[in-house]
Amino acid sequence: MPEIKQRAELGRKKKATFGRDLNLEEFSRQGGAWEYDPDYRQFSPEERSRLLATGIELTDEDHAGTFLLADKAIVHCQTRQPGVEVLPITEAASRHDWVKDLLWGLVAVDADKYTAAAELDLDNGYFIRALPGAQISQPVESCLYLRTDRFAQHIHNLVVVEEGASLHIITGCATHPGVISGLHVGVSEFYVKKGGRLTFTMVHNWGKEVHVRPRTAVMVEEGGTYVSNYILLRPVKSVQMYPTVTLNGEGAVARMQSIVIAHPGSELDIGGRVILKAPHTRAEIIARTLALGGVSIARGHLVGLAPDIKAHLECRGLILGNGVVYAMPELEGRVVGVDMSHEAAVGKIAAEEVEYLMARGLDEDEAVSTIVRGFLNVKIEGLPPALEEEMEQAIQESGKGL
Amino acid sequence: MLEIDDLWVNIDDKEVLKGINLRVPVGETHILFGKNGSGKSSLLMTIMGFERFAVKQGRISFLGQDITQLPIYERARLGLGLSFQRPPTIRGVKTADVLRVCSRGAIVPEVLAAAYDFTQFLDREINYGFSGGELKRSELLQLLAQNPKMALLDEPESGVDMENLQVVGAIIAKLLQKERRPQAREKSGLIITHTGFIMDYVNADKGYILLEGRLLCSGNPRDILQDIKRFGYEECTRCRR
Ligand SMILES: Nc1ncnc2c1ncn2[C@@H]1O[C@H](COP(=O)(O)OP(=O)(O)OP(=O)(O)O)[C@@H](O)[C@H]1O
Ligand SMILES: [Mg+2]
């Protein structure tokens, strides 16, 4: 342990490889002292609707477990189904002695100043575990909530899907409607054991001046499956993340999908990397970026280290108005017998497509929305209905005022 | 139904239509012949209102209303429908959804598709990877869903195999109410064809040859096609001028 602290100390000032560099001292570490809230009573209707639009329903009903962290305070934490464990990470470490061995097992503590901050000055985070063989049918809902303006939130999450278990986590990260600026640092380490399955759906809904630095790594063992969905529809100042999935055992599968909208003033640098380390592993990365005036860098990286692997990367950007999309797909094959491909396309909406639909009777706004809806049409299973509505609304709005 | 007077059209700086005069009465179907690049598609696209085709002079009226300045969708809503020679692909947009859009929700795509052997395409992205013949069927089914008063068909049968020609022909016959007595027909058509095959499935009342942006002659479409086959376009336009 002291060694980890030492490395974190050394990484304290280290700039991240990507994304604009932030001065952590410009943020406050004074979070609100929010009380534990078993019935979600402290949330105003305004907050509720904002969280709902982030996929957070604020109810224990229909959820295998729930977790809500506001600033640095655990406000809610419940387990509702057998076979699943939901705990604050600080508590999990004292409950299971092996937890400490998993922390920083996948993400380097000295990767950059953000990972270092999460170690040196941790707020909390979630620990979610599916016990061996447990098929957890309802999703676990977790919410990381910035409720105080200018607050820098330091999170460390751990997910363990034990052998043969299956789990769906929906995590919504949002700011209070009154919060404009802030920083969210979230280290997440996910372990999917042999034959396990984890579906991780993350929805971001931040304030206009909020900076976001997730640091995620996933290890998938033999026959395991990891599916991630990432959705960002609303304005944010900057998001920089490059989650990395390692397919460590034969036949492991990863699928990463993202739907991202870059509003004016937003700087997004969002990637996905899969390292295919074992034979017969498969990976697919699908990224959709809609630039509505903001700047978006979409990175993707497939690394094939074993024979008989198959991987595909699809990165498409659509520019409405003055946005910028950089698509940077990378394929790296290091042995024979890898089958890796990519498809990248960035462009504006073609007038020809709009007119085609207009010839069928749609007005211009309807035609643009239809094309945008098609563009963003990535199949994501198990989205809460409110989130589907939110997406539809974002699509409708994006077609306006071109 | 459709009246065009002295229509001059440019694409960028290029004159593509030079003084077109055309009348298609209610219930009639007219056929447009002409060499490649003569301006046939441009004429249909101009009638539909595509922005690239700039009307420099002249007037288009539909059902007695001047539509020369109307946006495309308003023309569509008035009852004009176009099947494209080369429709674009729209990624992510399902064919079934477009069929639904065409009919403004009035038809059930599954039912329509089942009647014309098109079920397997409903879930596919519109026009994406469709073969030449499949594109034509997709276009015509969209029109059938749209149910226009006047159908503008740009080479609806080109690239369609003999078996599917029957399907395509049946759709067009339906669109243009071929089953009715001529006096009882309420729909009109303007069809571009090189082969004339489509004339077996519709009642073609009149034909024209378009040459370098000008409508040069008109008459019985079968006679015109015969002459084109026998003498070629140049000769044909000269003799019929
Ligand atoms: N965007 C464009 N820029 C320049 N010229 C164009 C453009 N679009 C069409 N044209 C030209 O306008 C002329 C008429 O084209 P049009 O498509 O109307 O011909 P067509 O009679 O339908 O021919 P085909 O039988 O080959 O379909 C052609 O010479 C074509 O090259
Ligand atoms: Mg043409």
XYZ file of C-alpha atoms and ligand atoms in Angstrom:
675
model
C 0.000 0.000 0.000
C 2.621 2.589 0.860
C 4.036 1.913 -2.553
C 0.743 2.940 -4.190
C 0.633 6.134 -2.168
C 4.183 6.906 -3.177
C 3.451 6.415 -6.834
C 0.355 8.583 -6.498
C 2.480 11.312 -4.916
C 4.818 11.151 -7.858
C 1.905 11.365 -10.289
C 0.310 14.319 -8.516
C 1.342 16.880 -11.135
C 1.427 14.624 -14.161
C -0.500 15.866 -17.175
C -2.834 13.465 -18.911
C -1.888 12.250 -22.388
C -5.052 13.655 -23.914
C -7.478 16.442 -23.169
C -6.905 19.958 -21.929
C -4.836 20.160 -18.769
C -6.724 21.264 -15.673
C -5.459 22.993 -12.593
C -6.988 20.999 -9.778
C -6.525 23.873 -7.369
C -9.127 25.881 -9.207
C -11.825 23.575 -7.898
C -13.238 23.346 -4.417
C -13.009 20.252 -2.238
C -15.857 21.459 -0.038
C -18.759 19.217 -0.855
C -22.163 19.421 0.798
C -22.779 17.358 3.939
C -25.798 15.591 2.484
C -27.644 13.205 4.752
C -28.322 9.588 4.113
C -31.747 9.375 2.493
C -33.442 5.956 2.426
C -36.569 7.270 0.652
C -35.006 9.857 -1.653
C -36.920 12.615 0.142
C -34.359 15.358 -0.164
C -34.668 15.653 -3.920
C -36.683 18.498 -5.399
C -38.928 17.858 -8.408
C -36.428 19.764 -10.516
C -33.581 17.504 -9.433
C -35.711 14.450 -9.937
C -36.543 15.317 -13.505
C -32.919 16.075 -14.258
C -31.831 12.750 -12.818
C -34.611 10.978 -14.641
C -33.298 12.399 -17.908
C -29.969 10.842 -16.919
C -31.578 7.432 -16.520
C -31.731 7.677 -12.726
C -35.185 6.829 -11.477
C -34.550 7.389 -7.746
C -36.405 4.331 -6.660
C -35.461 0.967 -5.267
C -38.299 -0.592 -7.250
C -37.250 -2.659 -10.237
C -33.592 -2.354 -9.317
C -31.350 -5.087 -8.017
C -29.480 -2.433 -6.096
C -29.096 1.304 -5.877
C -26.288 3.666 -5.033
C -26.176 7.433 -4.900
C -23.200 9.560 -4.075
C -23.752 13.324 -3.897
C -20.505 15.285 -3.879
C -18.646 13.088 -1.375
C -21.595 11.903 0.702
C -23.222 8.499 0.401
C -26.892 9.456 0.202
C -28.346 6.101 -0.699
C -27.070 2.546 -0.930
C -29.323 -0.497 -1.113
C -29.167 -4.100 -2.157
C -32.491 -5.580 -3.183
C -31.759 -8.902 -4.796
C -29.851 -11.913 -3.563
C -26.640 -12.514 -5.427
C -25.685 -8.886 -5.719
C -23.660 -6.718 -3.384
C -23.684 -2.915 -3.487
C -21.463 -1.016 -1.064
C -19.510 2.190 -0.803
C -15.991 1.345 -1.867
C -14.628 2.508 1.492
C -16.784 -0.075 3.232
C -16.114 -2.873 0.749
C -12.409 -2.693 1.479
C -13.068 -3.483 5.114
C -15.663 -6.154 4.346
C -13.511 -8.153 1.892
C -9.797 -8.224 2.332
C -9.238 -9.065 -1.338
C -10.730 -5.753 -2.461
C -7.479 -3.916 -1.855
C -5.741 -6.286 -4.251
C -8.141 -5.364 -7.026
C -7.930 -1.606 -6.546
C -5.388 -0.130 -8.936
C -4.999 -3.544 -10.482
C -6.165 -2.312 -13.881
C -5.679 1.450 -13.840
C -2.232 2.837 -13.041
C -2.414 5.063 -10.003
C 0.276 7.297 -11.470
C -1.301 7.454 -14.922
C -1.937 11.151 -14.460
C -2.893 13.801 -11.904
C -6.509 12.612 -11.903
C -5.790 9.017 -10.966
C -3.329 10.298 -8.395
C -5.978 12.604 -6.917
C -8.428 9.716 -6.637
C -5.888 7.869 -4.505
C -4.522 10.733 -2.459
C -7.808 12.422 -1.736
C -10.608 9.934 -2.326
C -14.253 10.828 -1.739
C -15.835 7.452 -2.270
C -17.253 5.269 -5.024
C -19.301 2.193 -5.577
C -18.464 -1.430 -5.142
C -20.825 -3.678 -7.047
C -20.443 -7.412 -7.197
C -22.459 -10.245 -8.687
C -21.824 -13.503 -6.835
C -20.754 -16.617 -8.741
C -23.471 -17.809 -11.088
C -25.933 -15.092 -10.074
C -28.136 -13.930 -12.907
C -29.157 -10.470 -11.814
C -32.104 -9.646 -14.003
C -32.857 -6.109 -12.863
C -30.251 -3.400 -13.296
C -28.235 -1.894 -10.501
C -28.691 1.857 -10.590
C -25.835 4.020 -9.521
C -25.637 7.764 -9.527
C -22.630 10.015 -9.091
C -24.024 13.424 -8.463
C -22.347 16.826 -8.340
C -24.549 18.850 -6.073
C -22.265 21.744 -5.165
C -20.878 24.256 -7.618
C -17.106 24.196 -8.291
C -16.721 20.933 -6.389
C -14.115 18.447 -7.588
C -15.410 14.935 -7.027
C -12.860 12.128 -6.660
C -14.326 8.690 -7.219
C -13.001 5.163 -7.297
C -15.369 2.389 -8.366
C -14.929 -1.342 -8.429
C -17.155 -3.898 -10.134
C -16.661 -7.629 -9.864
C -18.732 -10.058 -11.886
C -17.858 -13.456 -10.561
C -17.729 -16.640 -12.628
C -20.851 -17.282 -14.640
C -22.687 -14.284 -13.199
C -24.535 -11.674 -15.176
C -25.110 -8.047 -14.222
C -26.381 -4.800 -15.737
C -25.333 -1.498 -14.227
C -26.879 1.790 -15.229
C -24.848 4.654 -13.980
C -25.955 8.214 -14.338
C -23.542 11.033 -13.706
C -25.140 14.416 -13.390
C -24.968 17.834 -11.865
C -27.619 19.531 -9.797
C -29.660 21.869 -12.054
C -28.056 24.833 -10.306
C -24.481 23.597 -10.646
C -22.590 25.092 -13.567
C -18.964 24.226 -12.975
C -17.044 21.448 -11.343
C -14.819 18.460 -11.927
C -15.597 14.777 -11.875
C -12.697 12.350 -11.615
C -13.854 8.753 -11.718
C -11.545 5.769 -11.630
C -13.402 2.574 -12.478
C -12.037 -0.943 -12.483
C -14.225 -3.780 -13.655
C -13.398 -7.462 -13.391
C -15.476 -9.894 -15.424
C -14.553 -13.420 -14.437
C -14.812 -16.612 -16.453
C -18.141 -16.843 -18.277
C -19.438 -13.678 -16.631
C -21.337 -10.911 -18.318
C -21.372 -7.227 -17.497
C -23.453 -4.634 -19.278
C -22.452 -1.180 -18.233
C -24.548 1.744 -19.388
C -23.242 5.158 -18.496
C -25.141 8.360 -19.065
C -23.592 11.767 -18.582
C -25.617 14.907 -17.989
C -23.340 17.644 -16.717
C -23.324 21.407 -16.349
C -21.960 23.680 -19.045
C -18.647 24.343 -17.290
C -18.003 20.913 -15.846
C -14.854 18.960 -16.649
C -14.983 15.188 -16.624
C -12.086 12.742 -16.410
C -13.188 9.110 -16.172
C -10.403 6.554 -15.980
C -11.804 3.130 -16.752
C -10.225 -0.261 -17.315
C -11.874 -3.626 -17.678
C -10.495 -7.158 -17.525
C -12.539 -9.922 -19.110
C -11.618 -13.540 -18.519
C -12.332 -16.643 -20.572
C -15.759 -16.717 -22.157
C -16.764 -13.486 -20.462
C -18.643 -10.629 -22.081
C -18.412 -6.925 -21.491
C -20.877 -4.555 -23.122
C -20.594 -0.860 -22.526
C -22.917 1.889 -23.652
C -22.025 5.508 -23.221
C -24.453 8.350 -23.799
C -23.702 12.058 -23.652
C -26.441 14.287 -25.000
C -26.113 17.576 -23.141
C -23.542 20.390 -22.888
C -20.393 19.913 -20.804
C -17.107 21.812 -20.804
C -14.801 18.897 -21.396
C -14.799 15.130 -21.246
C -11.645 13.177 -21.780
C -11.636 9.432 -21.410
C -10.163 6.402 -23.058
C -11.560 3.282 -21.392
C -9.492 0.177 -22.034
C -10.819 -3.352 -22.114
C -8.480 -6.314 -21.991
C -9.847 -9.594 -23.300
C -7.669 -11.863 -21.261
C -9.206 -15.290 -21.745
C -10.136 -17.361 -24.739
C -13.452 -16.468 -26.347
C -13.995 -13.263 -24.369
C -16.097 -10.614 -26.055
C -16.287 -6.833 -25.775
C -18.694 -4.434 -27.359
C -18.398 -0.714 -26.729
C -20.926 1.715 -28.064
C -21.072 5.432 -27.634
C -23.483 8.144 -28.624
C -22.109 11.576 -28.106
C -23.302 15.091 -28.901
C -20.795 17.957 -28.876
C -22.598 21.222 -28.149
C -21.055 24.661 -28.675
C -18.223 25.095 -26.200
C -17.878 21.379 -25.481
C -14.490 19.739 -25.922
C -14.848 16.003 -26.108
C -12.014 13.544 -26.419
C -13.572 10.153 -26.129
C -12.051 6.866 -27.105
C -12.316 3.176 -26.663
C -9.558 0.601 -26.670
C -9.764 -3.171 -26.680
C -6.722 -5.354 -26.252
C -7.414 -8.809 -27.623
C -4.938 -10.889 -25.725
C -6.348 -14.388 -26.056
C -7.311 -16.499 -29.058
C -10.883 -16.379 -30.353
C -11.680 -13.135 -28.641
C -13.939 -10.643 -30.386
C -14.403 -6.934 -30.068
C -16.551 -4.276 -31.588
C -16.391 -0.559 -31.004
C -19.160 1.621 -32.382
C -18.933 5.362 -31.948
C -21.417 7.965 -33.114
C -20.575 11.598 -32.703
C -22.891 14.432 -33.521
C -21.197 17.811 -33.582
C -23.615 20.638 -32.922
C -21.024 23.380 -32.709
C -18.574 21.691 -30.354
C -15.343 19.849 -30.934
C -15.159 16.111 -30.649
C -12.237 13.768 -30.975
C -13.320 10.163 -31.379
C -10.521 7.702 -30.795
C -10.584 4.002 -31.197
C -7.830 1.473 -30.817
C -7.903 -2.254 -31.381
C -4.857 -4.270 -30.423
C -4.674 -7.843 -31.651
C -2.135 -9.880 -29.714
C -3.409 -13.395 -30.333
C -4.362 -15.406 -33.392
C -7.921 -16.034 -34.510
C -9.304 -12.845 -33.110
C -11.889 -10.684 -34.803
C -12.418 -7.010 -34.167
C -14.166 -4.128 -35.812
C -14.167 -0.430 -35.157
C -16.819 1.840 -36.565
C -16.581 5.520 -36.015
C -19.005 7.919 -37.602
C -19.334 11.634 -37.127
C -22.078 13.925 -38.299
C -21.540 17.643 -38.298
C -24.448 20.020 -37.983
C -23.607 23.692 -37.998
C -20.026 24.496 -37.127
C -18.845 21.520 -35.171
C -15.619 19.645 -35.649
C -15.172 15.893 -35.506
C -11.806 14.177 -35.611
C -12.100 10.452 -36.049
C -8.923 8.592 -35.181
C -9.254 4.878 -35.598
C -6.184 2.739 -34.978
C -5.648 -0.923 -35.681
C -2.645 -2.698 -34.287
C -2.042 -6.331 -35.146
C 0.951 -8.088 -33.688
C 0.545 -11.681 -34.826
C -0.718 -13.477 -37.879
C -4.322 -14.570 -37.875
C -5.867 -11.354 -36.667
C -8.921 -10.071 -38.469
C -9.362 -6.415 -37.691
C -11.158 -3.747 -39.634
C -12.419 -0.248 -39.277
C -14.839 2.114 -40.869
C -14.662 5.832 -40.265
C -16.800 8.483 -41.847
C -17.259 12.106 -40.951
C -19.489 14.480 -42.810
C -22.287 16.937 -42.896
C -25.861 15.942 -43.561
C -26.185 15.508 -47.289
C -28.681 17.917 -48.868
C -29.611 15.070 -51.165
C -30.815 12.961 -48.230
C -32.820 15.815 -46.746
C -34.474 16.547 -50.084
C -35.205 12.887 -50.621
C -37.266 12.783 -47.454
C -38.842 16.132 -48.269
C -40.020 14.639 -51.547
C -41.860 12.121 -49.345
C -43.645 14.922 -47.547
C -41.431 15.681 -44.538
C -40.588 19.309 -43.879
C -36.948 20.208 -43.479
C -36.815 19.889 -39.680
C -38.553 16.542 -39.792
C -36.227 15.322 -42.506
C -33.123 16.370 -40.562
C -34.438 14.776 -37.361
C -35.132 11.567 -39.223
C -31.589 11.487 -40.562
C -30.096 12.319 -37.157
C -32.262 9.669 -35.517
C -30.992 7.174 -38.061
C -27.436 8.265 -37.475
C -27.756 7.800 -33.733
C -29.647 4.573 -34.166
C -27.469 2.275 -32.113
C -29.314 -0.535 -30.460
C -29.013 -0.203 -26.707
C -30.982 -2.710 -24.721
C -32.595 -1.946 -21.402
C -32.589 1.845 -21.456
C -35.046 3.366 -18.992
C -38.037 4.873 -20.861
C -37.268 8.381 -19.614
C -33.853 8.146 -21.197
C -35.323 7.100 -24.527
C -37.503 10.204 -24.357
C -34.510 12.337 -23.528
C -32.716 11.002 -26.581
C -35.688 11.713 -28.789
C -35.809 15.250 -27.445
C -32.110 15.790 -28.072
C -32.604 14.556 -31.633
C -35.510 16.899 -32.244
C -33.572 19.845 -30.869
C -30.501 19.072 -32.916
C -32.418 19.533 -36.154
C -33.527 23.034 -35.213
C -31.982 26.239 -36.452
C -29.596 24.919 -39.063
C -53.259 18.421 -63.575
C -49.743 19.607 -64.459
C -49.006 22.624 -66.622
C -45.555 23.825 -67.517
C -45.000 27.037 -69.451
C -41.744 28.166 -71.016
C -39.590 26.595 -68.334
C -35.881 27.440 -68.316
C -33.660 25.739 -65.759
C -29.978 25.939 -64.840
C -27.770 23.638 -62.832
C -25.076 26.006 -61.615
C -24.296 27.883 -64.828
C -25.352 25.155 -67.189
C -28.671 25.455 -68.975
C -30.375 22.080 -68.781
C -33.952 22.927 -69.728
C -34.653 25.475 -72.418
C -38.241 26.541 -72.750
C -40.279 23.467 -71.853
C -44.028 23.546 -72.459
C -45.996 20.582 -71.210
C -49.527 19.716 -70.162
C -50.547 16.504 -68.474
C -54.318 16.392 -67.970
C -56.029 14.569 -65.128
C -56.091 10.815 -65.678
C -53.432 10.796 -68.399
C -49.984 9.279 -68.432
C -47.263 10.738 -70.606
C -43.947 9.234 -71.557
C -40.642 11.012 -71.845
C -37.939 9.672 -74.145
C -34.560 11.143 -74.830
C -30.843 10.482 -75.009
C -28.687 10.236 -71.939
C -28.006 13.668 -70.580
C -30.815 15.338 -72.479
C -32.422 16.689 -69.300
C -35.222 14.207 -68.531
C -34.348 13.673 -64.878
C -33.724 17.385 -64.543
C -37.265 18.049 -65.668
C -38.767 15.713 -63.072
C -36.477 17.020 -60.329
C -37.466 20.579 -61.238
C -41.151 19.720 -61.093
C -40.546 18.254 -57.638
C -38.647 21.368 -56.587
C -35.056 20.302 -55.888
C -32.895 23.257 -54.993
C -30.080 22.437 -57.376
C -32.384 23.049 -60.320
C -32.746 26.814 -60.550
C -35.774 28.022 -62.442
C -34.629 30.995 -64.504
C -37.858 31.577 -66.292
C -41.301 30.057 -66.678
C -43.948 28.591 -64.503
C -45.047 25.221 -63.161
C -48.575 24.802 -61.973
C -50.167 21.809 -60.365
C -53.892 21.426 -59.817
C -54.320 25.014 -60.888
C -51.855 26.342 -58.321
C -48.549 27.993 -59.192
C -45.982 25.804 -57.428
C -42.841 27.227 -59.048
C -41.591 28.630 -55.716
C -42.987 26.035 -53.324
C -40.657 23.928 -51.183
C -40.400 20.244 -52.064
C -42.461 18.956 -49.164
C -45.366 21.248 -49.952
C -45.430 19.942 -53.497
C -45.364 16.419 -52.091
C -48.234 17.253 -49.780
C -50.202 18.692 -52.688
C -49.933 15.323 -54.368
C -46.747 15.154 -56.409
C -44.635 12.057 -56.007
C -41.281 11.173 -57.548
C -39.538 7.864 -57.888
C -35.849 8.555 -58.243
C -33.541 7.283 -60.923
C -30.771 7.082 -58.320
C -32.128 7.427 -54.795
C -29.655 8.232 -52.017
C -28.885 5.928 -49.111
C -29.664 7.135 -45.631
C -27.709 5.218 -43.039
C -29.571 4.058 -39.972
C -33.001 4.919 -41.343
C -35.084 1.800 -41.822
C -37.036 1.198 -45.006
C -40.144 0.463 -42.950
C -39.860 3.859 -41.286
C -39.601 5.638 -44.618
C -42.681 3.790 -45.875
C -44.494 4.934 -42.764
C -43.338 8.500 -43.329
C -44.474 8.430 -46.954
C -48.000 7.536 -46.002
C -48.024 9.913 -43.011
C -48.806 6.907 -40.879
C -51.713 5.765 -43.019
C -50.314 2.419 -44.078
C -48.813 -0.517 -42.250
C -45.459 -1.158 -43.960
C -45.634 -4.888 -43.219
C -48.905 -5.254 -45.075
C -47.782 -3.249 -48.077
C -44.479 -5.104 -48.282
C -46.103 -8.514 -48.007
C -48.238 -7.758 -51.050
C -45.197 -6.972 -53.193
C -42.635 -9.445 -51.938
C -40.656 -6.794 -50.106
C -40.832 -7.973 -46.495
C -37.162 -8.823 -46.228
C -36.179 -5.220 -46.928
C -38.265 -3.555 -44.231
C -35.597 -3.807 -41.570
C -32.790 -2.737 -43.844
C -31.407 0.767 -43.983
C -33.135 2.615 -46.776
C -31.459 1.888 -50.127
C -28.254 0.740 -48.420
C -26.729 -2.021 -50.481
C -29.926 -2.467 -52.505
C -29.419 -3.898 -55.964
C -30.521 -1.886 -58.979
C -33.823 -3.677 -59.257
C -34.426 -3.562 -55.503
C -33.942 0.195 -55.543
C -36.677 0.550 -58.131
C -39.083 -1.560 -56.153
C -38.270 0.377 -53.001
C -38.952 3.660 -54.801
C -42.255 2.502 -56.207
C -43.467 1.105 -52.918
C -42.671 4.416 -51.288
C -44.835 6.101 -53.910
C -47.601 3.615 -53.377
C -47.460 4.447 -49.673
C -47.443 8.138 -50.509
C -50.364 7.733 -52.901
C -49.699 10.840 -55.006
C -52.164 12.403 -57.413
C -49.423 12.605 -59.977
C -46.528 10.165 -60.194
C -43.233 11.246 -61.719
C -41.346 8.040 -62.490
C -37.715 8.219 -63.514
C -36.807 5.029 -65.372
C -38.848 2.818 -63.059
C -38.018 -0.370 -64.948
C -34.355 0.038 -65.763
C -32.275 -2.738 -64.272
C -35.338 -4.740 -63.248
C -35.363 -8.423 -64.223
C -38.229 -9.951 -66.198
C -39.961 -11.420 -63.156
C -39.750 -8.272 -61.118
C -40.865 -6.268 -64.090
C -44.276 -7.761 -63.426
C -44.185 -6.561 -59.835
C -42.974 -3.127 -60.875
C -45.614 -2.991 -63.604
C -48.336 -3.978 -61.166
C -47.318 -1.248 -58.735
C -47.315 1.372 -61.463
C -50.666 0.188 -62.795
C -52.036 0.591 -59.286
C -50.478 4.031 -58.861
C -52.045 5.208 -62.097
C -55.403 3.456 -61.722
C -55.053 1.442 -64.885
C -57.928 -0.784 -63.784
C -60.365 2.092 -64.166
C -62.007 3.333 -67.325
C -59.930 6.174 -68.826
C -62.581 8.766 -67.977
C -62.725 7.547 -64.385
C -58.968 7.888 -63.764
C -58.011 10.627 -61.361
C -54.287 10.083 -61.323
C -51.719 11.252 -63.778
C -48.230 10.097 -64.613
C -45.080 11.332 -66.278
C -42.703 8.489 -66.933
C -39.160 8.419 -68.242
C -38.217 5.257 -70.072
C -35.577 4.125 -72.517
C -36.979 0.705 -73.243
C -40.701 1.395 -73.247
C -41.291 -1.904 -71.399
C -43.343 -0.053 -68.880
C -45.900 0.865 -71.523
C -47.209 -2.695 -71.302
C -48.442 -1.941 -67.819
C -49.873 1.527 -68.140
C -52.050 3.389 -70.531
C -49.599 5.745 -72.145
C -51.555 8.561 -73.692
C -48.808 10.659 -75.153
C -45.068 10.645 -75.663
C -42.297 13.200 -76.108
C -38.667 13.306 -76.999
C -36.417 15.578 -75.033
C -33.247 16.679 -76.776
C -30.704 19.025 -75.247
C -33.217 20.541 -72.903
C -35.975 21.004 -75.453
C -39.145 18.997 -75.980
C -38.960 18.380 -79.664
C -41.925 16.337 -80.598
C -44.985 14.705 -79.243
C -47.308 11.987 -80.380
C -48.344 8.437 -79.817
C -45.656 7.030 -77.501
C -45.547 3.651 -79.229
C -45.001 5.264 -82.591
C -42.300 7.467 -81.166
C -40.540 4.482 -79.612
C -40.746 2.625 -82.936
C -39.188 5.553 -84.745
C -36.437 5.932 -82.170
C -35.628 2.241 -82.527
C -35.667 2.423 -86.273
C -34.041 5.738 -87.024
C -32.279 6.773 -83.842
C -32.835 9.928 -81.822
C -31.211 12.395 -84.226
C -33.191 11.330 -87.226
C -36.341 10.970 -85.223
C -36.284 14.455 -83.772
C -35.558 15.883 -87.185
C -38.481 14.187 -88.901
C -40.985 14.848 -86.168
C -39.991 18.412 -85.522
N -24.740 18.743 -60.630
C -24.543 18.853 -61.944
N -23.538 19.618 -62.411
C -23.320 19.747 -63.729
N -24.058 19.154 -64.658
C -25.069 18.388 -64.244
C -25.368 18.197 -62.877
N -26.430 17.395 -62.785
C -26.786 17.089 -64.050
N -25.968 17.689 -64.918
C -26.007 17.580 -66.365
O -27.281 17.948 -66.838
C -27.580 17.214 -68.004
C -28.958 16.600 -67.865
O -28.910 15.577 -66.909
P -30.170 14.637 -66.635
O -29.827 13.837 -65.424
O -31.368 15.479 -66.557
O -30.191 13.730 -67.924
P -31.168 12.549 -68.309
O -31.868 12.973 -69.535
O -31.990 12.154 -67.164
O -30.138 11.416 -68.689
P -30.160 9.810 -68.434
O -30.975 9.213 -69.515
O -28.738 9.420 -68.594
O -30.696 9.571 -67.080
C -26.474 16.181 -68.160
O -25.571 16.649 -69.138
C -25.815 16.159 -66.820
O -24.462 15.818 -66.888
Mg -32.013 10.540 -65.955
